[in-house]
Coordinates of C-alpha atoms in Angstrom, one line a residue:
M242 CA -75.6 0.3 110.7
S243 CA -77.2 3.3 108.7
T244 CA -75.7 6.1 107.5
E245 CA -76.9 9.4 105.7
S246 CA -75.7 10.6 102.2
E247 CA -74.2 14.0 102.3
P248 CA -76.5 16.1 100.3
R249 CA -76.2 16.8 96.7
R250 CA -75.1 20.6 95.5
P251 CA -77.1 21.8 93.0
V252 CA -75.9 21.5 89.4
A253 CA -76.3 25.2 88.8
H254 CA -73.6 26.1 91.8
R255 CA -71.1 23.1 90.6
F256 CA -71.1 24.9 87.1
R257 CA -70.5 28.5 88.4
R258 CA -67.9 26.8 90.2
R259 CA -66.0 25.5 87.5
F260 CA -66.6 28.5 85.2
T261 CA -65.0 30.7 87.7
A262 CA -62.1 28.3 87.6
V263 CA -61.9 28.5 83.8
V264 CA -62.1 32.6 83.7
L265 CA -59.6 32.6 86.6
V266 CA -57.3 30.6 84.1
L267 CA -57.5 32.4 81.3
V268 CA -57.3 35.6 83.1
V269 CA -53.8 34.3 84.5
V270 CA -52.8 32.9 81.0
A271 CA -53.7 36.5 79.6
A272 CA -51.8 37.9 82.2
L273 CA -48.6 35.8 81.7
A274 CA -48.9 36.6 78.0
A275 CA -48.6 40.2 78.7
V276 CA -46.1 40.2 81.2
V277 CA -44.1 37.8 78.6
G278 CA -45.0 40.0 75.7
S279 CA -43.8 43.1 77.0
Q280 CA -40.5 41.5 78.3
Q281 CA -39.9 39.8 74.6
G282 CA -41.5 42.6 72.3
P283 CA -43.0 42.2 69.2
R284 CA -43.2 39.4 66.9
L285 CA -43.3 39.2 63.1
K286 CA -46.9 37.8 61.9
S287 CA -46.5 38.1 58.3
V288 CA -45.1 39.5 55.6
S289 CA -46.3 40.1 51.8
Y290 CA -45.1 41.0 48.5
D291 CA -45.3 41.1 44.8
A292 CA -42.4 38.7 43.1
S293 CA -42.8 39.6 40.2
G294 CA -44.0 43.4 40.4
I295 CA -41.0 43.9 42.7
V296 CA -38.5 43.2 40.2
S297 CA -40.3 45.2 37.0
R298 CA -41.8 48.2 38.3
P299 CA -40.9 51.3 40.9
A300 CA -43.0 52.0 43.9
Q301 CA -43.4 47.8 45.1
R302 CA -44.3 47.5 48.4
V303 CA -42.9 44.5 50.9
I304 CA -45.6 44.7 54.0
I305 CA -44.6 43.7 57.2
T306 CA -47.2 42.6 59.8
A307 CA -46.3 42.1 63.8
N308 CA -48.6 40.3 66.5
Q309 CA -49.3 43.6 67.8
A310 CA -49.7 47.1 67.4
L311 CA -46.4 49.0 67.1
Q312 CA -45.2 52.3 67.8
K313 CA -44.5 54.5 64.4
V314 CA -41.9 53.4 62.6
S315 CA -39.1 55.6 60.7
A316 CA -37.2 54.8 57.9
D317 CA -34.0 55.1 60.0
D318 CA -35.6 52.1 61.6
V319 CA -35.5 49.9 58.7
R320 CA -32.6 48.2 57.1
V321 CA -32.8 46.4 53.5
S322 CA -30.0 44.2 52.5
P323 CA -28.6 44.1 49.9
A324 CA -29.3 47.8 50.1
A325 CA -32.0 49.3 48.0
A326 CA -33.6 53.0 48.6
H327 CA -37.0 52.6 50.5
T328 CA -39.2 54.7 52.3
V329 CA -41.6 53.6 55.1
T330 CA -44.9 54.3 56.7
S331 CA -46.5 52.2 59.3
S332 CA -49.8 51.9 60.8
G333 CA -51.4 49.6 63.8
N334 CA -49.5 46.5 63.5
T335 CA -48.1 47.0 59.9
V336 CA -45.0 48.5 58.4
A337 CA -44.7 49.3 54.6
V338 CA -41.4 49.6 53.1
E339 CA -41.6 51.1 49.5
F340 CA -39.0 50.6 47.5
A341 CA -37.9 53.4 44.7
G342 CA -37.0 51.4 41.9
P343 CA -37.4 47.8 40.8
L344 CA -34.9 45.0 42.7
A345 CA -32.5 42.8 40.9
Y346 CA -33.8 39.5 39.8
D347 CA -33.7 36.4 41.6
R348 CA -32.4 37.6 44.5
S349 CA -33.0 37.3 48.6
Y350 CA -33.2 40.7 50.3
T351 CA -33.7 40.8 54.2
V352 CA -35.8 43.8 55.5
T353 CA -35.1 44.5 59.4
V354 CA -37.3 46.6 61.4
A355 CA -35.1 47.5 64.1
G356 CA -35.9 48.4 67.9
A357 CA -39.9 47.5 67.3
R358 CA -41.7 48.3 70.2
A359 CA -45.5 48.0 71.2
P360 CA -47.0 51.0 72.8
G361 CA -46.9 51.4 76.6
Q362 CA -44.0 48.8 76.4
R363 CA -40.2 48.6 77.1
A364 CA -39.0 45.5 75.3
T365 CA -38.1 46.3 72.0
A366 CA -37.5 43.5 69.3
D367 CA -36.1 43.4 65.8
L368 CA -38.6 42.6 62.9
R369 CA -36.7 40.4 60.4
A370 CA -38.2 39.4 57.0
T371 CA -36.6 37.7 54.0
I372 CA -38.1 38.0 50.7
R373 CA -37.1 36.0 47.1
T374 CA -37.4 38.2 44.1
G375 CA -38.6 36.7 40.7
T376 CA -36.8 36.1 37.7
T377 CA -37.5 37.6 34.0
D378 CA -37.8 36.2 30.8
V379 CA -37.5 37.6 27.1
L380 CA -39.5 37.1 24.3
A381 CA -38.6 37.2 20.5
L382 CA -39.3 36.2 17.1
V383 CA -38.0 33.7 15.2
P384 CA -38.8 33.9 11.2
G385 CA -39.9 30.7 9.7
T386 CA -37.6 29.3 6.7
D387 CA -38.6 27.0 4.0
G388 CA -42.1 27.4 4.4
A389 CA -42.4 26.9 8.3
K390 CA -44.3 29.3 10.6
D391 CA -42.9 32.4 12.4
R392 CA -42.5 31.5 16.0
I393 CA -42.6 33.9 18.9
V394 CA -40.4 32.2 21.7
R395 CA -39.8 33.0 25.2
R396 CA -36.6 32.4 27.0
S397 CA -36.5 32.3 31.0
L398 CA -33.3 33.6 32.5
D399 CA -33.6 30.7 34.8
A400 CA -34.3 27.8 32.7
S401 CA -32.4 26.5 29.6
G402 CA -34.1 26.3 26.0
A403 CA -36.8 28.3 24.8
T404 CA -40.4 27.7 24.7
S405 CA -43.0 28.4 21.8
V406 CA -45.4 30.9 22.6
Y407 CA -47.2 31.5 19.1
Q408 CA -47.0 30.4 15.5
G409 CA -48.2 32.5 12.5
T410 CA -47.5 33.8 9.2
G411 CA -45.9 37.5 7.9
I412 CA -45.6 38.3 11.8
T413 CA -43.6 41.4 11.6
E414 CA -44.4 42.5 15.3
Y415 CA -45.8 41.6 18.8
I416 CA -46.6 43.1 22.4
R417 CA -47.5 41.3 25.6
L418 CA -50.4 42.8 27.2
S419 CA -51.1 41.4 30.4
R420 CA -52.7 37.7 29.8
F421 CA -52.8 38.4 25.8
L422 CA -50.3 38.9 23.1
V423 CA -51.0 41.1 20.2
V424 CA -49.7 40.1 17.2
L425 CA -49.2 42.0 13.9
S426 CA -49.2 40.3 10.6
D427 CA -48.5 41.6 7.0
S428 CA -49.6 39.6 3.9
D429 CA -47.8 39.3 1.1
V430 CA -48.8 42.7 -0.4
G431 CA -48.3 44.6 2.9
D432 CA -51.8 44.3 4.2
S433 CA -52.0 43.9 8.0
R434 CA -53.8 42.2 10.3
I435 CA -53.8 42.5 14.3
D436 CA -55.1 39.1 16.1
V437 CA -55.6 39.2 20.2
V438 CA -54.0 36.0 21.4
T439 CA -55.1 34.6 24.8
L440 CA -52.2 33.1 27.1
R441 CA -52.6 30.3 29.4
N442 CA -48.9 29.7 31.4
G443 CA -47.5 31.5 29.1
V444 CA -48.3 30.4 25.8
E445 CA -51.3 30.6 23.5
D446 CA -54.4 29.0 25.1
P447 CA -55.5 26.1 22.6
D448 CA -59.0 26.8 23.9
A449 CA -59.5 30.0 23.6
P450 CA -60.0 31.5 20.0
V451 CA -58.1 34.0 18.5
E452 CA -59.7 37.8 18.4
H453 CA -59.0 39.2 14.7
L454 CA -59.5 43.1 15.5
T455 CA -61.5 44.8 12.4
L456 CA -59.1 47.6 11.2
P457 CA -59.9 51.4 10.1
T458 CA -60.0 50.3 6.5
S459 CA -60.6 47.4 4.2
E460 CA -57.0 47.9 3.4
G461 CA -53.9 49.2 5.0
H462 CA -50.7 49.1 6.8
A463 CA -50.1 48.8 10.4
S464 CA -46.5 49.2 12.4
A465 CA -45.5 50.8 15.5
L466 CA -47.3 48.8 18.1
H467 CA -46.8 49.5 21.8
A468 CA -48.6 48.8 24.8
A469 CA -49.4 50.4 27.8
D470 CA -48.3 48.7 31.1
D471 CA -51.4 48.3 32.8
G472 CA -52.8 46.3 29.7
A473 CA -55.9 48.6 29.3
S474 CA -54.7 49.5 25.9
F475 CA -52.4 49.7 22.9
G476 CA -52.0 51.6 19.9
F477 CA -50.2 51.8 16.6
Q478 CA -49.7 53.7 13.4
Y479 CA -51.9 53.2 10.3
A480 CA -51.3 54.1 6.8
D481 CA -55.0 53.4 5.1
T482 CA -54.0 51.4 1.4
S483 CA -57.6 51.0 0.0
S484 CA -57.0 53.5 -2.4
G485 CA -53.7 52.7 -3.7
Q486 CA -52.1 55.1 -2.0
S487 CA -51.4 55.7 1.5
K488 CA -53.6 58.3 3.2
D489 CA -54.6 59.3 6.8
V490 CA -51.2 57.9 8.3
G491 CA -51.1 58.0 12.1
L492 CA -52.2 56.8 15.2
Y493 CA -55.0 54.7 16.4
V494 CA -55.8 53.1 19.9
V495 CA -57.4 50.0 21.3
D496 CA -59.4 50.1 24.4
M497 CA -59.4 46.6 25.7
T498 CA -61.9 47.4 28.3
G499 CA -64.4 48.4 25.6
T500 CA -65.3 47.6 22.1
H501 CA -61.5 46.6 20.7
M502 CA -62.4 49.2 18.0
P503 CA -59.4 51.1 16.5
Q504 CA -59.9 54.5 17.1
A505 CA -57.8 57.4 15.7
I506 CA -56.1 60.1 17.8
A507 CA -57.0 63.3 16.5
A508 CA -54.8 66.1 16.3
D509 CA -56.3 67.4 19.4
G510 CA -54.9 64.4 21.2
K511 CA -58.6 63.0 21.8
P512 CA -59.3 59.1 20.5
T513 CA -62.2 60.1 17.8
T514 CA -63.8 57.3 15.4
G515 CA -63.6 58.5 12.0
A516 CA -61.0 61.4 12.7
V517 CA -57.9 62.1 10.8
P518 CA -55.5 60.8 12.9
M519 CA -52.6 62.6 14.5
T520 CA -49.2 62.2 12.4
V521 CA -46.4 60.5 13.8
S522 CA -42.9 59.9 13.8
Q523 CA -41.9 58.0 16.7
W524 CA -44.1 57.1 19.7
A525 CA -44.4 54.8 22.8
Y526 CA -46.4 54.8 26.1
V527 CA -44.6 56.5 29.1
P528 CA -43.9 53.6 31.7
R529 CA -46.6 52.4 33.8
T530 CA -49.2 55.3 32.4
E531 CA -51.9 55.3 29.5
T532 CA -50.0 58.3 28.4
A533 CA -48.0 58.4 25.1
L534 CA -45.0 60.4 24.3
V535 CA -45.4 61.6 20.6
R536 CA -42.9 63.3 18.0
T537 CA -44.9 64.3 15.0
A538 CA -43.7 64.3 12.0
T539 CA -42.9 68.0 12.3
D540 CA -40.6 67.4 15.1
E541 CA -43.1 68.6 17.7
L542 CA -43.5 67.0 21.1
F543 CA -46.4 65.7 22.9
L544 CA -48.1 64.4 25.9
V545 CA -51.4 62.6 24.5
D546 CA -53.5 60.4 27.1
M547 CA -54.5 57.8 25.0
S548 CA -57.7 57.1 27.5
G549 CA -58.9 60.6 26.3
R550 CA -59.1 61.9 29.7
A551 CA -56.9 64.6 30.0
D552 CA -55.8 67.4 27.5
L553 CA -52.9 67.4 25.0
V554 CA -49.7 68.7 26.6
R555 CA -47.0 70.5 24.2
L556 CA -43.5 69.7 25.1
G557 CA -41.6 72.0 22.5
S558 CA -39.7 69.9 19.8
A559 CA -37.2 67.0 19.2
T560 CA -35.9 65.6 16.7
Y561 CA -35.4 62.1 18.3
L562 CA -37.1 59.9 21.0
H563 CA -34.0 57.8 22.6
G564 CA -36.4 56.3 25.8
F565 CA -37.3 57.1 29.4
V566 CA -35.4 56.7 32.4
G567 CA -36.8 53.8 34.8
T568 CA -38.7 55.8 37.1
G569 CA -40.8 56.9 33.9
T570 CA -41.6 60.7 34.7
T571 CA -38.1 61.6 32.4
A572 CA -37.9 61.1 28.8
V573 CA -34.5 61.2 27.0
V574 CA -34.6 63.4 23.6
E575 CA -32.1 65.0 20.9
S576 CA -32.6 68.0 19.8
G577 CA -31.0 71.1 17.6
T578 CA -29.3 71.8 21.0
G579 CA -27.8 68.2 22.0
I580 CA -29.3 65.3 24.0
E581 CA -31.6 66.1 27.3
R582 CA -34.0 64.8 29.8
V583 CA -36.9 66.0 29.4
D584 CA -39.2 66.2 32.9
L585 CA -42.5 64.9 31.7
T586 CA -44.2 66.5 35.0
D587 CA -43.1 70.5 33.9
G588 CA -41.3 70.2 30.7
K589 CA -38.1 71.2 31.8
R590 CA -34.8 70.1 30.1
T591 CA -31.1 69.2 31.7
A592 CA -28.5 68.4 29.4
I593 CA -26.9 64.9 29.5
V594 CA -23.6 64.3 30.3
A595 CA -21.9 62.9 27.4
P596 CA -18.3 62.2 27.9
A597 CA -15.9 62.3 24.9
A598 CA -15.2 58.3 24.4
S599 CA -19.1 58.0 24.2
T600 CA -19.1 60.1 21.0
D601 CA -16.0 59.8 19.6
A602 CA -17.7 57.6 16.5
Q603 CA -18.5 58.1 13.3
Y604 CA -22.0 56.5 14.1
L605 CA -24.1 57.5 17.1
G606 CA -26.9 55.0 18.2
R607 CA -29.9 55.3 20.5
I608 CA -29.4 55.9 24.6
A609 CA -30.9 53.0 26.6
Q610 CA -31.2 55.0 30.3
L611 CA -30.7 52.4 32.7
T612 CA -30.8 54.9 35.9
D613 CA -31.1 58.6 36.4
D614 CA -27.1 58.7 35.8
T615 CA -26.4 55.5 34.0
Y616 CA -27.0 54.7 30.4
L617 CA -25.7 52.4 27.5
R618 CA -24.9 53.8 24.1
T619 CA -24.5 52.3 20.6
V620 CA -21.5 54.0 18.8
G621 CA -19.4 52.8 15.7
D622 CA -17.5 53.0 13.1
V623 CA -18.3 53.1 9.1
R624 CA -16.3 49.8 7.4
G625 CA -14.9 49.8 4.0
D626 CA -18.2 48.1 2.6
G627 CA -20.4 50.6 4.5
T628 CA -21.2 48.2 7.2
I629 CA -21.1 49.6 11.0
A630 CA -18.6 47.8 13.3
S631 CA -20.3 48.5 16.4
R632 CA -19.4 48.4 20.1
I633 CA -21.7 49.4 23.3
V634 CA -20.4 52.4 25.6
R635 CA -21.7 52.5 29.3
V636 CA -21.7 56.0 30.8
D637 CA -22.0 56.4 34.5
G638 CA -22.5 60.1 35.3
S639 CA -19.0 61.8 33.7
R640 CA -17.3 58.0 33.0
A641 CA -17.7 56.3 29.8
S642 CA -16.4 52.8 29.1
R643 CA -16.8 50.2 26.9
L644 CA -19.3 47.1 28.1
P645 CA -17.2 44.1 27.2
V646 CA -20.0 42.4 25.0
T647 CA -18.3 40.5 22.1
I648 CA -20.2 41.6 18.5
P649 CA -19.0 39.1 15.6
D650 CA -17.3 41.0 12.6
D651 CA -19.7 39.9 10.1
A652 CA -22.8 41.0 12.5
S653 CA -24.7 43.9 12.9
L654 CA -26.1 45.4 15.9
T655 CA -29.5 45.8 15.7
A656 CA -31.1 46.8 19.0
V657 CA -29.8 47.2 22.9
C658 CA -32.6 47.0 25.2
P659 CA -33.0 47.1 28.8
S660 CA -34.7 44.8 31.1
P661 CA -37.8 46.1 32.9
N662 CA -35.3 47.2 36.1
G663 CA -32.3 47.6 33.9
Q664 CA -30.2 44.9 35.4
F665 CA -29.5 43.0 32.1
V666 CA -29.7 44.0 28.4
A667 CA -30.8 42.2 25.3
V668 CA -28.2 42.7 22.6
A669 CA -29.7 41.7 19.1
T670 CA -27.6 41.0 16.4
K671 CA -28.1 39.8 12.7
S672 CA -25.5 38.1 10.5
P673 CA -25.5 36.0 7.2
T674 CA -26.2 32.8 9.5
G675 CA -29.3 34.2 11.2
A676 CA -30.1 36.4 14.2
L677 CA -29.4 36.3 17.8
V678 CA -30.5 37.4 20.8
S679 CA -27.9 37.4 23.7
I680 CA -28.7 38.7 27.3
V681 CA -26.1 40.3 29.3
D682 CA -25.6 42.2 32.5
A683 CA -25.5 45.6 32.3
T684 CA -22.9 46.1 34.1
S685 CA -20.1 43.6 33.6
G686 CA -21.2 42.4 30.0
A687 CA -21.4 39.0 30.9
L688 CA -23.4 36.7 29.2
E689 CA -26.9 35.4 30.9
A690 CA -28.7 33.8 28.6
S691 CA -29.0 33.5 24.4
T692 CA -31.9 32.4 22.1
V693 CA -32.4 32.7 18.2
G694 CA -34.4 35.4 17.4
E695 CA -34.8 39.1 16.9
D696 CA -37.4 42.2 17.9
V697 CA -37.0 41.3 21.3
D698 CA -40.1 42.6 23.5
W699 CA -38.0 44.5 25.9
C700 CA -37.5 46.6 23.0
G701 CA -41.4 47.7 22.9
A702 CA -40.6 49.7 25.9
L703 CA -38.5 51.9 23.5
P704 CA -40.1 54.4 21.2
S705 CA -40.4 53.2 17.3
G706 CA -38.5 54.7 14.8
D707 CA -35.0 54.1 13.2
E708 CA -31.8 54.4 15.2
V709 CA -30.7 57.9 15.0
G710 CA -27.6 58.1 13.1

């Protein structure tokens, strides 16, 4: 008995059936996903931020990205815990949370976008991201003894001990400049040299040669070393001593994006090779800019664009420069009428509140501004031997209180310098047994860390010059 086999369907026909089935499955899955998405609301896809920048500079952002486009998000929709002043912008599926000032070190923050909703959907969801801020460190100079070299050491606040960053002879000043360390050293007769040291993993790179800068004259003395925050330039004061006398004493700049040759800042505020430099009593870079605030030998106050792209701006006069408010747009200066904040955008001045407890001392030192309304000030009484018994006063608005930091009776307070975010303060003291840098909480005075040394790098943000008396 024989049977006839069923006719085979063409291969193309079978392929079309399978393709159609796959497409139908994908359509169903997509439809189900859309239904689920509309019921669940948006979900967090990613979060990005700079853990180091967010604790050292204002206007840093956390970028929150959702898995789908979002309706416009306002500042009222975003919560930050612990609380931190912020603004919000949103576009597409991203929300940018920008902080007004630096955040605290080594701390977790939760950023929540409440009630996020995709366009055309009813379901809402909270997008919640947790970020962890970075920690910080401080550099200090440890002078060599008994023929040993001077050392620049790094003390991290989240680890014990100090790490040697660089060693040299006759080191007097130094600055951090991006991935470089600029070191100013003096010979036995007072002539200066400036070296640019490449860093790797935070210490001198043994495989990179040290760059020795060519200074303006064959013999001369440099001081007041300062660096721009972006690492594009640094400057210093220089005196030509090749004739045996100091002459052409003034401000010079080194463009790190160019030839690395020092140029004089001329009287018109422009970097000019071979010019007679602008005379300077105090100066420092305005935070986060290439502009310098300069007090001249005649107590005139100027804003100088060290890149030469903008014209000189005169801001009246000042008898002392204390420093800058954390945002960088305001300077604290002293004049004949008292201590004032100067708005560097328009030159307007506002008197600083000085409660009686912050001025009832024989010695009134530098103001270290922490926030718009809070500052520290060194004050003290003169001992019988002429030394000063110093203390640190914290001023919050109209209230002044002593910061509980212990300064040994045989020690002199040489510097009080805030960390980049104002959370901590480096307190430098010197006694017959040596120099010590203590890192303390700027609010409580609690000791966080300490290291042997002097000339703290945090102080490089303050204008050069002697303490005001």
